[in-house]
Amino acid sequence: MDRSHPQHQVLHMRRSLFDQGYIDKEQFIQLEELQDDANPNFAEEIVTLFYTDSARLIQNIEQILVNRPIDFARLDDILHQFKGSSSSIGAKKVKEACTQLREYCCAENAEGCTRTLQLVKQEYAVLKRKLETYFQASISLYL
Amino acid sequence: MGHKSQSQAYSVAVKVNEQMGTKKGYTFIQSNRAWLPKFLVLWVLVMAFLSMLIYQGMDADNKVRRKDVLTSMCDQRARMLQDQFNVSVNHVHALAILVSTFHYYKTPSAIDQETFAEYTARTAFERPLLSGVAYAQRVIDSQRENFEKQHKWTIKTMEREPSPVRDEYAPVIFSQETVSYIESLDMMSGEEDRENILRARATGKAVLTRPFRLLGSHHLGVVLTFPVYKSKLPPWPTVEERIEATAGYLGGAFDVESLVENLLGQLAGNQAILVNVYDVTNSSDPLIMYGHQNQDGDDSLWHESKLDFGDPVRKHQMICRYHQKSPTSWTAITTAFLFFVIGLLVGYILYGAAIHIVKVEDDFHEMQELKVRAEAADVAKSQFLATVSHEIRTPMNGILGMLALLLDTDLSSLQRDYAQTAQACGKALIALINEVLDRAKIEARKLELEAVPFDVRSILDDVLSLFSEKSRNKGLELAVFVSDKVPDIVLGDPGRFRQIITNLVGNSVKFTERGHIFVKVHLAERSKAMMDVKDESFLNGGSDEGVHISGACKLKTLSGFEAADERNSWDTFKNLIATEEIRPNVSIINMMTSHEGSEDVTLMICVEDTGIGIPYSAQDRIFMPFVQADSSTSRHYGGTGIGLSISKCLVELMRGQIKFVSRPDVGSTFSFTVVFGRCDRNSMKKSISEALPSGFRGLKAVVVDGKPVRAEVTQYHLKRLGITVEVAGSIKKAAAMCGKNGSTISSRNKIQPDLILVEKDSWISGEDGGSDIRLLVGQQNGHVLKLPKLILLATNISNDELIKAKAGGFADTVIMKPLRASMIAACLQQVLSAGKKRQHGKDVPNGSSFFQSLLCGKKILVVDDNLVNRRVAAGALKKFGANVECVASGKAALEMLNLPHSFDACFMDIQMPEMDGFEATRQIRQMESKANEQTMNGGSTVDGIAKKGDEWHLPILAMTADVIHATYDECLKCGMDGYVTKPFEEENLYQAVAKFFKSKPVVSDS
């Protein structure tokens, strides 16, 4: 495969995002289809929104987990939001991690929550990195 | 990957070992195999020992018997000897008394030698044991001279010499003739005799000498001596008194040897035994009286019998022995030997059996191991195949993707051709790999069926659309019909179901050059019942309607070509539909009740084609993998032949059966049953059922088709869209139908069709009747305001025909078959909106734009606490031209929706902090009802602002990620109008929104 060609590179990146399960293909395509001339960077905009939102949510979660006793109800609320926004952009792995974390939250397992939070953060970080490179590359295409 | 397969191989190996471990249920014999020879030796030893015991037992019996015999014989002999001896002794005693009586008490003596000799000779028979008796007188030395003078001989010693002087003499004066040679011999001169005499006179009883050689005969013998007293003795005489009173001695010689011999000769069994008589007075030195000391005999067994000869001092005994050693007991030996041999044989047989068992078991275990290995290998093979296929797919996808990209680039036509060929090959390869993967998965038992709700009809439509291009090119009639009784939604694996159908239809398309391919779905129970009905309908001959209607129709199948399975012909089919139509309500109720309890629904799917068929010779192996009917088949038509075997596996996994009827050059009909789960009708229907637009509900249509089956199929699709259908056999009939209704508008059953769908065949054949169908219909319908839309249905149509059709009045549209509900819907949409276009002069080309028109300009409120979701929802709605406002909480929404407001709809997230979607909706509804009440009461503050003049009711749609039924129920309960699932999807959104907006803009605007 010729990776030198920037267009191919982007397409390959995009496919690997789907293939490796980071992103739900259908959902993401759906998102991309919402882009039109009036709103050309809709997907990226949404994803950026997702970054800020997620960063805030993760911070909140961390705070909750630091405090004792843990406010599991509030944690659940936050997780619900996190899950919602993840599934909106099709962040499959982050969503799965969230679901897992939420299960621990339901079981009020503080230790499990803390552990899984690391997973969530990790998945989030990976996804963010990948998406950022992807968008960067795709923007450079249009330039 | 390599690692993975390694670990799999390892796990297989472990499994094998485990299986081996558990299967090593060795039997007792098997586990003690090393001991078998030892057991055999032990057995032989035991047998030998037992034989010995038996021999000894039997031998001991013999010995005891022999001994008993010896004892009794010996005792008998001893007793006889003793008795005879005693008789003789008694007689001698009597003689002694005779001598004392007649010699001493009579004076002069009454006895002389002559008398004595005669008497004794005549009484000799009384003393058979005695060779002779004699009487010796006691002569004291002082009386010797007198005595010698008186008897005129001198006293001689035993050596017949004149006796030297002694104290006392005992010369024999009387003697029996047999022993006359001892007369005048001094008995005291003989050692034994002298001792005897002294002892006899001291005791007064008969005494015996020890055995010695007798004079004269030189036989062994004993001498018996009785004292004779000259005067009567005092009652308890002392020894001195006895000696004093002694007058002489009567002696007799027992020739024991000859006598015993004589005696024994009289007895039976004399030869067998050897008798010895001993004098055992001196027990340490037994003296032999009879018999030979060293005579050969059986020394091992002897018997002693005591003999009492009347002399208390002397002790005698008789020892009997057998002459010969006891004979070897052949019986015992043979018995023991036979026993041993039998034991040996039994042991050997058991040993042989055990060895055999061990061998068989060894073989068995070996076979078992091999079997397990073979199975493991098989599983490993399947696993390997599955893995490899899977691994091949990934790069193949890359290749295909790159080819697709390549095709997008600027290529020369040759390059394009190459690339396209490569892509086609790649696709074929992927398809093949997928099939192999499926097959391998099934074999590796890794294939698991899903159980998700799905719509059978839409699946069939999908499959049809897949082959529509091909079938159209081939000019094949491709149709699907699903019975009304088949539930809309069933629970099962849609992908696999689609795979089976696709495979069967694909085969049919591949092998069919003319005619039709017809997919039918019924409930299995129903179609079974129909088979029975079929016979009756034949008898009644009640199927002539179809013939009347379509004169050109040779056979009443879909295309008129003969089908392999006659059961699927129109007769059955009609019955099937007829029974369904007679009392639809009742039957539905029946079905509902009868199936309410049962969880499963069994579908019967038939795929009928009029292709080349399957040769009879190949029919029994077409379900085998990689087998095609004919090796030439693959050359002609391609394909691997794996599809049918996969289909069979899949059908079996779905608890069904697949079978087929095929006639070469006529066609094949594959039919299979599958069992699906019944699904709660209400819960899933909305979300899963394909979004068939419901805008055609209530329309009326007339289908003009000469072929009833085909008409039925058309009807089926139209019915799904909610269109009421009438079937007319020909254009004339249709025209008559419409005309009648058209002219008499007031008539009771007026059918005012909105649509007339005409089959191309019917149109062409009916052309002579009315070349301009529009004219025909229009003539009669001329004064009716609304003209029905004319639609031509065609499998394939040439340009000429198309022009002709347009000219002929089918200006509205031509629907190309195969028919699909969604496609018909799209076409109708086009036709209907085309009508509108003329009215409004606005082009609405497709569904998406249609959707856009629904939302365009609408003001929508999106309520979601999640920023990202909010943004996405807003984006999606904006795209369709909606005017979107967003708020982040229920409270904010309430503020926004404070009456009066200008929103047309509201999308509400359910789970929100503080106030959730349900609560917000409830409050909104409360507000609305309050406002409505006020409106009703007349004096209202919001009256002027109420745009539509009717009640306030803002459509509120829930946005939720979970699609469970309970949530939906709750949505409705708190006053919501519907819900869309998150994340947003266009169709989903469309479906939900269409409900509220469609009717209003379309109807109210038109």
Short mmCIF file of N, CA and C in Angstrom, two decimals, chain B residues 739-868:
data_model
loop_
_atom_site.label_atom_id
_atom_site.label_comp_id
_atom_site.label_asym_id
_atom_site.label_seq_id
_atom_site.Cartn_x
_atom_site.Cartn_y
_atom_site.Cartn_z
N GLY B 739 -64.80 1.90 -14.73
CA GLY B 739 -65.84 2.61 -15.45
C GLY B 739 -67.16 2.53 -14.73
N LYS B 740 -67.46 1.35 -14.31
CA LYS B 740 -68.73 1.16 -13.62
C LYS B 740 -68.78 2.07 -12.40
N ASN B 741 -67.67 2.01 -11.70
CA ASN B 741 -67.64 2.79 -10.47
C ASN B 741 -67.59 4.29 -10.78
N GLY B 742 -66.87 4.54 -11.83
CA GLY B 742 -66.72 5.95 -12.19
C GLY B 742 -68.05 6.58 -12.61
N SER B 743 -68.79 5.84 -13.42
CA SER B 743 -70.02 6.42 -13.96
C SER B 743 -71.10 6.53 -12.90
N THR B 744 -71.11 5.54 -12.06
CA THR B 744 -72.12 5.61 -11.02
C THR B 744 -71.43 5.88 -9.70
N ILE B 745 -71.23 7.12 -9.50
CA ILE B 745 -70.47 7.52 -8.33
C ILE B 745 -71.21 7.18 -7.05
N SER B 746 -72.47 7.22 -7.17
CA SER B 746 -73.26 7.03 -5.96
C SER B 746 -73.46 5.55 -5.61
N SER B 747 -72.99 4.69 -6.52
CA SER B 747 -73.24 3.26 -6.25
C SER B 747 -72.54 2.82 -4.96
N ARG B 748 -73.02 1.73 -4.44
CA ARG B 748 -72.61 1.36 -3.08
C ARG B 748 -71.12 0.98 -3.00
N ASN B 749 -70.74 0.03 -3.82
CA ASN B 749 -69.32 -0.36 -3.71
C ASN B 749 -68.51 0.37 -4.75
N LYS B 750 -68.29 1.58 -4.48
CA LYS B 750 -67.55 2.35 -5.48
C LYS B 750 -66.06 2.21 -5.20
N ILE B 751 -65.38 1.85 -6.26
CA ILE B 751 -63.94 1.78 -6.16
C ILE B 751 -63.39 2.88 -7.02
N GLN B 752 -62.75 3.77 -6.35
CA GLN B 752 -62.19 4.87 -7.12
C GLN B 752 -60.68 4.75 -6.99
N PRO B 753 -60.08 4.00 -7.90
CA PRO B 753 -58.67 3.69 -7.70
C PRO B 753 -57.79 4.93 -7.83
N ASP B 754 -56.87 5.01 -6.92
CA ASP B 754 -55.87 6.06 -7.04
C ASP B 754 -54.77 5.63 -7.98
N LEU B 755 -54.61 4.32 -8.05
CA LEU B 755 -53.52 3.78 -8.85
C LEU B 755 -54.04 2.63 -9.68
N ILE B 756 -53.51 2.54 -10.88
CA ILE B 756 -53.77 1.33 -11.65
C ILE B 756 -52.42 0.78 -12.07
N LEU B 757 -52.14 -0.41 -11.61
CA LEU B 757 -50.86 -1.02 -11.95
C LEU B 757 -51.11 -2.10 -12.99
N VAL B 758 -50.44 -1.99 -14.09
CA VAL B 758 -50.69 -2.91 -15.18
C VAL B 758 -49.42 -3.71 -15.47
N GLU B 759 -49.59 -4.98 -15.49
CA GLU B 759 -48.48 -5.87 -15.85
C GLU B 759 -48.21 -5.73 -17.35
N LYS B 760 -46.93 -5.74 -17.67
CA LYS B 760 -46.58 -5.49 -19.06
C LYS B 760 -47.21 -6.52 -19.99
N ASP B 761 -47.18 -7.79 -19.58
CA ASP B 761 -47.74 -8.85 -20.41
C ASP B 761 -49.21 -8.58 -20.70
N SER B 762 -49.90 -8.21 -19.65
CA SER B 762 -51.33 -7.97 -19.80
C SER B 762 -51.57 -6.79 -20.72
N TRP B 763 -50.70 -5.81 -20.60
CA TRP B 763 -50.86 -4.61 -21.42
C TRP B 763 -50.68 -4.95 -22.89
N ILE B 764 -49.59 -5.72 -23.13
CA ILE B 764 -49.29 -6.05 -24.52
C ILE B 764 -50.36 -6.95 -25.09
N SER B 765 -50.74 -7.96 -24.31
CA SER B 765 -51.74 -8.89 -24.83
C SER B 765 -53.10 -8.22 -24.96
N GLY B 766 -53.30 -7.26 -24.08
CA GLY B 766 -54.61 -6.60 -24.11
C GLY B 766 -54.64 -5.40 -25.04
N GLU B 767 -53.57 -5.23 -25.78
CA GLU B 767 -53.46 -4.03 -26.60
C GLU B 767 -54.54 -3.95 -27.68
N ASP B 768 -54.85 -5.10 -28.21
CA ASP B 768 -55.87 -5.09 -29.26
C ASP B 768 -57.19 -4.51 -28.76
N GLY B 769 -57.43 -4.79 -27.47
CA GLY B 769 -58.67 -4.28 -26.88
C GLY B 769 -58.66 -2.76 -26.80
N GLY B 770 -57.59 -2.21 -26.35
CA GLY B 770 -57.54 -0.75 -26.22
C GLY B 770 -56.11 -0.30 -26.24
N SER B 771 -55.65 0.21 -27.33
CA SER B 771 -54.25 0.56 -27.45
C SER B 771 -53.90 1.70 -26.52
N ASP B 772 -54.78 2.55 -26.31
CA ASP B 772 -54.50 3.65 -25.40
C ASP B 772 -55.28 3.44 -24.12
N ILE B 773 -54.58 2.88 -23.21
CA ILE B 773 -55.26 2.51 -21.98
C ILE B 773 -55.72 3.75 -21.22
N ARG B 774 -54.92 4.76 -21.34
CA ARG B 774 -55.27 5.97 -20.63
C ARG B 774 -56.59 6.53 -21.16
N LEU B 775 -56.67 6.39 -22.48
CA LEU B 775 -57.88 6.87 -23.13
C LEU B 775 -59.08 6.08 -22.64
N LEU B 776 -58.82 4.79 -22.61
CA LEU B 776 -59.89 3.88 -22.19
C LEU B 776 -60.37 4.24 -20.79
N VAL B 777 -59.39 4.33 -19.92
CA VAL B 777 -59.75 4.62 -18.54
C VAL B 777 -60.25 6.05 -18.43
N GLY B 778 -59.56 6.89 -19.15
CA GLY B 778 -59.91 8.29 -19.07
C GLY B 778 -61.29 8.57 -19.63
N GLN B 779 -61.62 7.87 -20.71
CA GLN B 779 -62.93 8.06 -21.32
C GLN B 779 -64.04 7.86 -20.30
N GLN B 780 -63.86 6.76 -19.66
CA GLN B 780 -64.92 6.41 -18.74
C GLN B 780 -64.86 7.26 -17.49
N ASN B 781 -63.65 7.71 -17.23
CA ASN B 781 -63.45 8.45 -16.00
C ASN B 781 -63.36 9.95 -16.26
N GLY B 782 -63.73 10.28 -17.43
CA GLY B 782 -63.49 11.63 -17.91
C GLY B 782 -63.96 12.72 -16.98
N HIS B 783 -65.07 12.54 -16.44
CA HIS B 783 -65.61 13.61 -15.62
C HIS B 783 -65.22 13.48 -14.15
N VAL B 784 -64.48 12.46 -13.89
CA VAL B 784 -64.00 12.35 -12.50
C VAL B 784 -62.82 13.28 -12.34
N LEU B 785 -62.82 13.98 -11.26
CA LEU B 785 -61.79 14.99 -11.05
C LEU B 785 -60.40 14.38 -10.98
N LYS B 786 -60.29 13.38 -10.19
CA LYS B 786 -58.96 12.84 -9.91
C LYS B 786 -58.68 11.64 -10.79
N LEU B 787 -57.67 11.75 -11.59
CA LEU B 787 -57.34 10.64 -12.46
C LEU B 787 -56.47 9.64 -11.71
N PRO B 788 -56.74 8.38 -11.93
CA PRO B 788 -55.84 7.39 -11.31
C PRO B 788 -54.49 7.42 -12.01
N LYS B 789 -53.49 7.16 -11.24
CA LYS B 789 -52.14 7.10 -11.80
C LYS B 789 -51.97 5.75 -12.46
N LEU B 790 -51.40 5.77 -13.62
CA LEU B 790 -51.18 4.51 -14.34
C LEU B 790 -49.71 4.12 -14.20
N ILE B 791 -49.53 2.91 -13.78
CA ILE B 791 -48.16 2.44 -13.59
C ILE B 791 -48.00 1.12 -14.32
N LEU B 792 -46.92 1.02 -15.04
CA LEU B 792 -46.64 -0.22 -15.75
C LEU B 792 -45.63 -1.03 -14.94
N LEU B 793 -45.95 -2.32 -14.79
CA LEU B 793 -45.00 -3.20 -14.11
C LEU B 793 -44.31 -4.04 -15.17
N ALA B 794 -43.00 -4.05 -15.11
CA ALA B 794 -42.29 -4.80 -16.14
C ALA B 794 -41.05 -5.46 -15.56
N THR B 795 -40.75 -6.61 -16.11
CA THR B 795 -39.52 -7.27 -15.72
C THR B 795 -38.35 -6.65 -16.48
N ASN B 796 -38.53 -6.58 -17.75
CA ASN B 796 -37.55 -5.86 -18.55
C ASN B 796 -38.30 -5.18 -19.69
N ILE B 797 -37.78 -4.11 -20.06
CA ILE B 797 -38.53 -3.36 -21.06
C ILE B 797 -37.54 -2.73 -22.03
N SER B 798 -37.82 -2.83 -23.26
CA SER B 798 -36.91 -2.24 -24.25
C SER B 798 -37.28 -0.78 -24.45
N ASN B 799 -36.39 -0.10 -25.07
CA ASN B 799 -36.65 1.32 -25.28
C ASN B 799 -37.91 1.57 -26.11
N ASP B 800 -38.05 0.70 -27.13
CA ASP B 800 -39.23 0.84 -27.98
C ASP B 800 -40.49 0.71 -27.16
N GLU B 801 -40.46 -0.32 -26.37
CA GLU B 801 -41.63 -0.60 -25.56
C GLU B 801 -41.90 0.56 -24.62
N LEU B 802 -40.79 1.09 -24.11
CA LEU B 802 -40.94 2.17 -23.16
C LEU B 802 -41.62 3.38 -23.81
N ILE B 803 -41.14 3.66 -25.00
CA ILE B 803 -41.72 4.79 -25.73
C ILE B 803 -43.19 4.53 -26.00
N LYS B 804 -43.39 3.28 -26.39
CA LYS B 804 -44.76 2.86 -26.69
C LYS B 804 -45.64 3.01 -25.46
N ALA B 805 -45.05 2.61 -24.35
CA ALA B 805 -45.81 2.66 -23.11
C ALA B 805 -46.14 4.10 -22.75
N LYS B 806 -45.13 4.94 -22.91
CA LYS B 806 -45.36 6.35 -22.59
C LYS B 806 -46.48 6.89 -23.46
N ALA B 807 -46.35 6.50 -24.73
CA ALA B 807 -47.36 6.95 -25.66
C ALA B 807 -48.71 6.36 -25.31
N GLY B 808 -48.63 5.13 -24.86
CA GLY B 808 -49.86 4.42 -24.55
C GLY B 808 -50.54 4.94 -23.30
N GLY B 809 -49.90 5.80 -22.59
CA GLY B 809 -50.59 6.37 -21.44
C GLY B 809 -49.89 6.13 -20.12
N PHE B 810 -48.85 5.33 -20.13
CA PHE B 810 -48.14 5.10 -18.87
C PHE B 810 -47.11 6.19 -18.65
N ALA B 811 -47.60 7.37 -18.68
CA ALA B 811 -46.70 8.50 -18.55
C ALA B 811 -46.17 8.61 -17.13
N ASP B 812 -46.93 8.08 -16.22
CA ASP B 812 -46.57 8.30 -14.82
C ASP B 812 -45.26 7.61 -14.47
N THR B 813 -45.26 6.31 -14.59
CA THR B 813 -43.98 5.64 -14.33
C THR B 813 -44.02 4.20 -14.75
N VAL B 814 -42.85 3.66 -14.85
CA VAL B 814 -42.72 2.23 -15.06
C VAL B 814 -41.96 1.68 -13.87
N ILE B 815 -42.54 0.68 -13.23
CA ILE B 815 -41.82 0.06 -12.11
C ILE B 815 -41.18 -1.21 -12.62
N MET B 816 -39.88 -1.24 -12.45
CA MET B 816 -39.16 -2.42 -12.89
C MET B 816 -39.21 -3.46 -11.78
N LYS B 817 -39.46 -4.66 -12.21
CA LYS B 817 -39.48 -5.74 -11.22
C LYS B 817 -38.04 -6.20 -11.00
N PRO B 818 -37.71 -6.92 -9.99
CA PRO B 818 -38.60 -7.46 -8.96
C PRO B 818 -39.18 -6.37 -8.04
N LEU B 819 -40.34 -6.65 -7.62
CA LEU B 819 -41.03 -5.68 -6.77
C LEU B 819 -40.51 -5.76 -5.35
N ARG B 820 -40.40 -4.60 -4.78
CA ARG B 820 -40.09 -4.55 -3.36
C ARG B 820 -40.95 -3.45 -2.77
N ALA B 821 -41.37 -3.63 -1.59
CA ALA B 821 -42.27 -2.65 -1.00
C ALA B 821 -41.62 -1.27 -0.99
N SER B 822 -40.35 -1.24 -0.59
CA SER B 822 -39.70 0.06 -0.45
C SER B 822 -39.53 0.72 -1.82
N MET B 823 -39.28 -0.15 -2.81
CA MET B 823 -39.09 0.41 -4.14
C MET B 823 -40.41 0.94 -4.68
N ILE B 824 -41.45 0.17 -4.47
CA ILE B 824 -42.77 0.63 -4.91
C ILE B 824 -43.09 1.94 -4.21
N ALA B 825 -42.75 1.96 -2.91
CA ALA B 825 -43.03 3.17 -2.14
C ALA B 825 -42.32 4.36 -2.77
N ALA B 826 -41.05 4.14 -3.10
CA ALA B 826 -40.28 5.23 -3.69
C ALA B 826 -40.91 5.68 -5.00
N CYS B 827 -41.31 4.70 -5.81
CA CYS B 827 -41.89 5.03 -7.10
C CYS B 827 -43.20 5.77 -6.93
N LEU B 828 -43.98 5.26 -5.99
CA LEU B 828 -45.28 5.90 -5.77
C LEU B 828 -45.08 7.33 -5.27
N GLN B 829 -44.08 7.42 -4.40
CA GLN B 829 -43.75 8.74 -3.87
C GLN B 829 -43.49 9.69 -5.03
N GLN B 830 -42.68 9.16 -5.94
CA GLN B 830 -42.32 9.94 -7.11
C GLN B 830 -43.56 10.31 -7.93
N VAL B 831 -44.39 9.30 -8.13
CA VAL B 831 -45.58 9.51 -8.96
C VAL B 831 -46.49 10.54 -8.30
N LEU B 832 -46.68 10.34 -7.01
CA LEU B 832 -47.62 11.22 -6.32
C LEU B 832 -47.06 12.64 -6.21
N SER B 833 -45.78 12.71 -5.89
CA SER B 833 -45.21 14.05 -5.75
C SER B 833 -45.03 14.69 -7.13
N ALA B 834 -44.88 13.84 -8.14
CA ALA B 834 -44.82 14.37 -9.49
C ALA B 834 -46.13 15.08 -9.80
N GLY B 835 -47.17 14.46 -9.29
CA GLY B 835 -48.48 15.10 -9.43
C GLY B 835 -48.48 16.45 -8.75
N LYS B 836 -47.86 16.43 -7.59
CA LYS B 836 -47.82 17.66 -6.80
C LYS B 836 -46.97 18.71 -7.52
N LYS B 837 -45.91 18.17 -8.12
CA LYS B 837 -44.97 19.06 -8.78
C LYS B 837 -45.69 19.91 -9.82
N ARG B 838 -46.55 19.22 -10.49
CA ARG B 838 -47.30 19.97 -11.50
C ARG B 838 -48.14 21.05 -10.83
N GLN B 839 -48.62 20.71 -9.68
CA GLN B 839 -49.45 21.69 -8.99
C GLN B 839 -48.62 22.83 -8.42
N HIS B 840 -47.51 22.44 -7.82
CA HIS B 840 -46.74 23.44 -7.10
C HIS B 840 -45.54 23.94 -7.86
N GLY B 841 -45.17 23.21 -8.85
CA GLY B 841 -43.99 23.60 -9.61
C GLY B 841 -42.72 23.48 -8.81
N LYS B 842 -42.72 22.57 -7.91
CA LYS B 842 -41.53 22.42 -7.07
C LYS B 842 -41.06 20.98 -7.13
N ASP B 843 -39.79 20.86 -7.29
CA ASP B 843 -39.26 19.52 -7.50
C ASP B 843 -38.91 18.87 -6.16
N VAL B 844 -39.47 17.70 -5.94
CA VAL B 844 -39.09 16.93 -4.73
C VAL B 844 -38.56 15.59 -5.19
N PRO B 845 -37.28 15.54 -5.46
CA PRO B 845 -36.78 14.36 -6.15
C PRO B 845 -36.71 13.09 -5.30
N ASN B 846 -36.28 13.18 -4.12
CA ASN B 846 -36.12 11.90 -3.39
C ASN B 846 -36.55 12.00 -1.93
N GLY B 847 -36.41 10.87 -1.26
CA GLY B 847 -36.91 10.75 0.11
C GLY B 847 -36.23 11.70 1.07
N SER B 848 -34.94 11.87 0.87
CA SER B 848 -34.21 12.73 1.79
C SER B 848 -34.70 14.16 1.68
N SER B 849 -34.92 14.56 0.46
CA SER B 849 -35.43 15.92 0.27
C SER B 849 -36.85 16.02 0.82
N PHE B 850 -37.51 14.91 0.68
CA PHE B 850 -38.86 14.85 1.21
C PHE B 850 -38.81 15.10 2.72
N PHE B 851 -37.87 14.45 3.29
CA PHE B 851 -37.66 14.60 4.73
C PHE B 851 -37.30 16.03 5.05
N GLN B 852 -36.46 16.56 4.17
CA GLN B 852 -36.03 17.94 4.38
C GLN B 852 -37.25 18.86 4.36
N SER B 853 -38.10 18.52 3.45
CA SER B 853 -39.27 19.37 3.34
C SER B 853 -40.13 19.29 4.59
N LEU B 854 -40.06 18.14 5.20
CA LEU B 854 -40.84 17.98 6.43
C LEU B 854 -40.33 18.91 7.51
N LEU B 855 -39.02 18.99 7.62
CA LEU B 855 -38.45 19.71 8.74
C LEU B 855 -38.13 21.17 8.43
N CYS B 856 -38.10 21.46 7.17
CA CYS B 856 -37.62 22.78 6.76
C CYS B 856 -38.45 23.88 7.42
N GLY B 857 -37.73 24.74 8.06
CA GLY B 857 -38.39 25.89 8.66
C GLY B 857 -39.04 25.61 9.99
N LYS B 858 -39.00 24.38 10.40
CA LYS B 858 -39.62 24.05 11.68
C LYS B 858 -38.71 24.51 12.81
N LYS B 859 -39.33 24.90 13.87
CA LYS B 859 -38.53 25.35 15.00
C LYS B 859 -38.53 24.23 16.05
N ILE B 860 -37.36 23.79 16.35
CA ILE B 860 -37.27 22.61 17.22
C ILE B 860 -36.39 22.92 18.41
N LEU B 861 -36.84 22.44 19.53
CA LEU B 861 -36.07 22.63 20.77
C LEU B 861 -35.39 21.32 21.13
N VAL B 862 -34.12 21.39 21.36
CA VAL B 862 -33.39 20.19 21.78
C VAL B 862 -32.99 20.35 23.24
N VAL B 863 -33.38 19.42 24.06
CA VAL B 863 -33.07 19.51 25.49
C VAL B 863 -32.15 18.36 25.83
N ASP B 864 -30.94 18.68 26.17
CA ASP B 864 -30.01 17.62 26.58
C ASP B 864 -28.93 18.24 27.45
N ASP B 865 -28.62 17.56 28.52
CA ASP B 865 -27.60 18.11 29.39
C ASP B 865 -26.21 17.86 28.82
N ASN B 866 -26.14 16.90 27.93
CA ASN B 866 -24.83 16.56 27.40
C ASN B 866 -24.52 17.43 26.19
N LEU B 867 -23.45 18.16 26.34
CA LEU B 867 -23.10 19.14 25.32
C LEU B 867 -22.91 18.49 23.95
N VAL B 868 -22.19 17.40 23.97
CA VAL B 868 -21.86 16.75 22.70
C VAL B 868 -23.13 16.25 22.03
#
